GROMACS .gro file of C-alpha atoms in nm:
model
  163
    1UNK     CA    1  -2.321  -1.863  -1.359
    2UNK     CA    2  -1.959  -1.972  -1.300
    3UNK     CA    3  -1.799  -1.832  -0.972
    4UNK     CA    4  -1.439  -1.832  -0.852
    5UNK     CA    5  -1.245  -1.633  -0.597
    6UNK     CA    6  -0.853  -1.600  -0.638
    7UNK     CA    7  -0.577  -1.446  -0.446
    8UNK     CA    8  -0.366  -1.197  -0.627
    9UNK     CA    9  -0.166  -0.920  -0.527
   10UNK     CA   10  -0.443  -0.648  -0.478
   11UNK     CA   11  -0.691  -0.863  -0.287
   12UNK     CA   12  -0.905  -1.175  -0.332
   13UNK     CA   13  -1.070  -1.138  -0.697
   14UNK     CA   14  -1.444  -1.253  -0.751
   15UNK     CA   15  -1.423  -1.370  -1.089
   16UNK     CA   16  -1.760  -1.454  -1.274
   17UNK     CA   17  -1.889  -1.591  -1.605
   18UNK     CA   18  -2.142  -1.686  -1.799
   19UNK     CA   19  -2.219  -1.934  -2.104
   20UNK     CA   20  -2.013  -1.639  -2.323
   21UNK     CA   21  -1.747  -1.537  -2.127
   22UNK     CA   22  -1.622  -1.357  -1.819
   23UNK     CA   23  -1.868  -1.105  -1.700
   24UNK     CA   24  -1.740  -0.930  -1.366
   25UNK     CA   25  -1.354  -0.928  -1.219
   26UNK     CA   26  -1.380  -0.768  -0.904
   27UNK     CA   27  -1.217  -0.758  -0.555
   28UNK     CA   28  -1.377  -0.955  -0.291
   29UNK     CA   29  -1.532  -0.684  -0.033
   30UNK     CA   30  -1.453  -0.698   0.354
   31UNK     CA   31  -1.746  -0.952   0.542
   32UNK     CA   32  -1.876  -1.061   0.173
   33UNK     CA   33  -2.005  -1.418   0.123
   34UNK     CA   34  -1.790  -1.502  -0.168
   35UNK     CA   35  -2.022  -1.810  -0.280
   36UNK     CA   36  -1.968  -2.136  -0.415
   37UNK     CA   37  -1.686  -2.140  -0.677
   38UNK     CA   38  -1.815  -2.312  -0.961
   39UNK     CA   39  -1.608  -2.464  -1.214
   40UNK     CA   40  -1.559  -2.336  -1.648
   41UNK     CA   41  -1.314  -2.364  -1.875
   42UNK     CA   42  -1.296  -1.985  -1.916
   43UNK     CA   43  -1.262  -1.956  -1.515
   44UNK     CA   44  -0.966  -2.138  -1.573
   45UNK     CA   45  -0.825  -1.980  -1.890
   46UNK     CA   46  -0.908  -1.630  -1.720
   47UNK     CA   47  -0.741  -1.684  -1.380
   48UNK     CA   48  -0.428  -1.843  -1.594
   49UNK     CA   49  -0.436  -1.540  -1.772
   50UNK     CA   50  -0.430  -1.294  -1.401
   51UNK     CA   51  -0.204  -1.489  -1.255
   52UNK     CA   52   0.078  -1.453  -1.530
   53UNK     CA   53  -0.035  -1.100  -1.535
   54UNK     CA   54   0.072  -1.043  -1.193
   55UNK     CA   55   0.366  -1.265  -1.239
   56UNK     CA   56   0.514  -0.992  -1.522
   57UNK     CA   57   0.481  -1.290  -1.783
   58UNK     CA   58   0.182  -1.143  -1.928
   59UNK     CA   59   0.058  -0.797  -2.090
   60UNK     CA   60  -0.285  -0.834  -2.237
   61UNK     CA   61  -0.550  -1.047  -2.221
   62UNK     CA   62  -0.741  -1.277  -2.470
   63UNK     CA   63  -0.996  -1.483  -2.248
   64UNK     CA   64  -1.351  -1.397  -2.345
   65UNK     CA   65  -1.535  -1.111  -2.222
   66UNK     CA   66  -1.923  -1.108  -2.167
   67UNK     CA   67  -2.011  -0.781  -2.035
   68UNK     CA   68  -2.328  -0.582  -2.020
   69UNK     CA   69  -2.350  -0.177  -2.015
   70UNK     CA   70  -2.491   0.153  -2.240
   71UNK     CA   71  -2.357   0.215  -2.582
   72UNK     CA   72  -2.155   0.483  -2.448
   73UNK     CA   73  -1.985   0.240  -2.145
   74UNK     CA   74  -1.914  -0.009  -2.425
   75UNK     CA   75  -1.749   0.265  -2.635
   76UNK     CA   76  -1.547   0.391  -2.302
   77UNK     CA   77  -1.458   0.028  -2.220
   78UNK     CA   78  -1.341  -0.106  -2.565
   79UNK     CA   79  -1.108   0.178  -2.611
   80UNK     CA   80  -0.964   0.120  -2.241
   81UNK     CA   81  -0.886  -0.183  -2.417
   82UNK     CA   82  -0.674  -0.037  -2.651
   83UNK     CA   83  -0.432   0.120  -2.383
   84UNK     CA   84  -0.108  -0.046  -2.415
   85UNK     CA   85   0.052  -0.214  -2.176
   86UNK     CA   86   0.301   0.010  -1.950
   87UNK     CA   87   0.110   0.313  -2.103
   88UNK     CA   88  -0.145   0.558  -1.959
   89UNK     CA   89  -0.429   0.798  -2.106
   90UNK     CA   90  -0.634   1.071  -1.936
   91UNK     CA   91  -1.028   1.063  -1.953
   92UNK     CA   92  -1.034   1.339  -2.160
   93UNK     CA   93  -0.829   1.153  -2.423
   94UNK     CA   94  -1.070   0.906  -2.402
   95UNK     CA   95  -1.363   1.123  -2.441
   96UNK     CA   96  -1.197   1.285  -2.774
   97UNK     CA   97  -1.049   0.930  -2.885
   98UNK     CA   98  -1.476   0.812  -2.865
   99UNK     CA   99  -1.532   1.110  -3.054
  100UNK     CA  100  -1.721   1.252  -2.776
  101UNK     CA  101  -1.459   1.573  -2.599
  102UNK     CA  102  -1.655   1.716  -2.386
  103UNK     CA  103  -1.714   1.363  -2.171
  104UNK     CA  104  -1.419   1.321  -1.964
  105UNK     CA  105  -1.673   1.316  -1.648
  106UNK     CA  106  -1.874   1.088  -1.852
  107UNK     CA  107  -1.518   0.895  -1.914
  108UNK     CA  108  -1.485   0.897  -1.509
  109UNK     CA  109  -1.851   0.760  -1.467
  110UNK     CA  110  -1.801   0.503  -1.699
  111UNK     CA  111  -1.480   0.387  -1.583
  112UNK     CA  112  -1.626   0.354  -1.235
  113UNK     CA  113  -1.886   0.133  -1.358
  114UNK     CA  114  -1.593  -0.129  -1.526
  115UNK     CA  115  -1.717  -0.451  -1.400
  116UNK     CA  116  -1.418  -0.609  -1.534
  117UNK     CA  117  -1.114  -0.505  -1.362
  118UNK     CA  118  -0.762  -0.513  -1.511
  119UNK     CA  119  -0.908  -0.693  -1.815
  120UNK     CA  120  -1.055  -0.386  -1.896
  121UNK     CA  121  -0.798  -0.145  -1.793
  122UNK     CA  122  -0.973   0.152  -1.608
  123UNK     CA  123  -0.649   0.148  -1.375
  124UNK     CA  124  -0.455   0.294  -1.677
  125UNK     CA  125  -0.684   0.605  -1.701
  126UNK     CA  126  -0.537   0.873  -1.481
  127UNK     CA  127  -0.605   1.266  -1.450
  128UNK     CA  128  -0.483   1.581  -1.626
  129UNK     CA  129  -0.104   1.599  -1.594
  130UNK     CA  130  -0.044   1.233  -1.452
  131UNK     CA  131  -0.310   1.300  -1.170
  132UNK     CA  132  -0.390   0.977  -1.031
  133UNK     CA  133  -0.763   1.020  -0.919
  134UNK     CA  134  -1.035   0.776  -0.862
  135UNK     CA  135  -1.088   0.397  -0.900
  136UNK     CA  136  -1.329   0.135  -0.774
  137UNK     CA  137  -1.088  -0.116  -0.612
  138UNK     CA  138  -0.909   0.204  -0.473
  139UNK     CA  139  -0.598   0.451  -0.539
  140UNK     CA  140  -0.347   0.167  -0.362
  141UNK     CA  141  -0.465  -0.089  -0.584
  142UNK     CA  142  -0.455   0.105  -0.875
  143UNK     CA  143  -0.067   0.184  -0.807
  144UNK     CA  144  -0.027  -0.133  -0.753
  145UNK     CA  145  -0.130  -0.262  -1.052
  146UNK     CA  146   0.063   0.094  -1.230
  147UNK     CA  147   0.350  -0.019  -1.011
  148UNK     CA  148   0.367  -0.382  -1.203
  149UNK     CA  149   0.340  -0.169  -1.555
  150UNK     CA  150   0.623   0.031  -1.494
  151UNK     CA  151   0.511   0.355  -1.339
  152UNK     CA  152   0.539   0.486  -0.960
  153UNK     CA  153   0.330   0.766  -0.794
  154UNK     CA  154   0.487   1.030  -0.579
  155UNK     CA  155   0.216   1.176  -0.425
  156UNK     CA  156  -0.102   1.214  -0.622
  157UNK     CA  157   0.099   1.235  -0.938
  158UNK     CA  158   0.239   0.934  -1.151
  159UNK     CA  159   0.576   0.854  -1.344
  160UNK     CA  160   0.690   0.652  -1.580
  161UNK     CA  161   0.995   0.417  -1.452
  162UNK     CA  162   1.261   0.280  -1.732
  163UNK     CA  163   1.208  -0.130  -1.676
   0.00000   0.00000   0.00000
């Protein structure tokens, strides 16, 4: 398993592959060992790929992804995937875009279980009427990372900023 820690504007990242691709992008928590970093090729390519993010020169994301989770994760997380750039859904879009519209909790659950933050975009997944609610690296970095897409939060609620 290949292990490296970056810097980025939200906190140190752990990111981690395997022999397919990238497997976890997390944030480094307080008094964690962050391990040996361990050199591959789609370490490299991925942390490229964050850091132009972060930079503004970047909007998606085309390193590999290896990730492991229940049908119904995999359905949540591929069509957090399709989320544009700059744009934001609720959960219960979500749940009716998987075809499944009573599942917005479900939609939450899922989203909390992301092991691959900002490739997988859980942070553009916000409540009923702009709400911003829950998210595993927590609400600041998750208006960060809305901040860098064009949005701002006033309060609990977000808005879309003309860039």
């Amino acid at each position: 398993m290949a292990v490296r820690v970056m810097n980025s504007c939200i906190g140190r990242l752990l990111l981690r592959g395997d022999e397919c691709g990238i497997c976890e992008i997390r944030l480094v928590k307080a008094g964690e060992s962050e391990g040996e970093c361990v050199d591959s090729a789609w370490l490299d390519e991925a942390q490229e790929q964050i850091c132009a993010y972060f930079a503004g020169e970047r909007r998606s994301f085309d390193f590999p992804l290896s990730v492991q989770g229940t049908r119904f994760e995999q359905e949540v997380w591929q069509q957090l995937r399709q989320i544009p750039y700059g744009e934001t859904r609720t959960y219960a879009q979500i749940a009716a875009q998987i075809g499944r519209p009573r599942a917005a909790r479900a939609v939450g659950a899922a989203c909390g279980r992301n092991p691959l933050l900002i490739a997988v975009p859980c942070h553009r997944v916000v409540g009923g009427a702009g709400r911003l609610t829950g998210f595993a690296a927590g609400l600041e970095a998750k208006r960060t990372l809305l901040a860098l897409e064009g949005h701002k939060a006033v309060g609990d609620k977000l808005i879309r900023q003309d860039k």
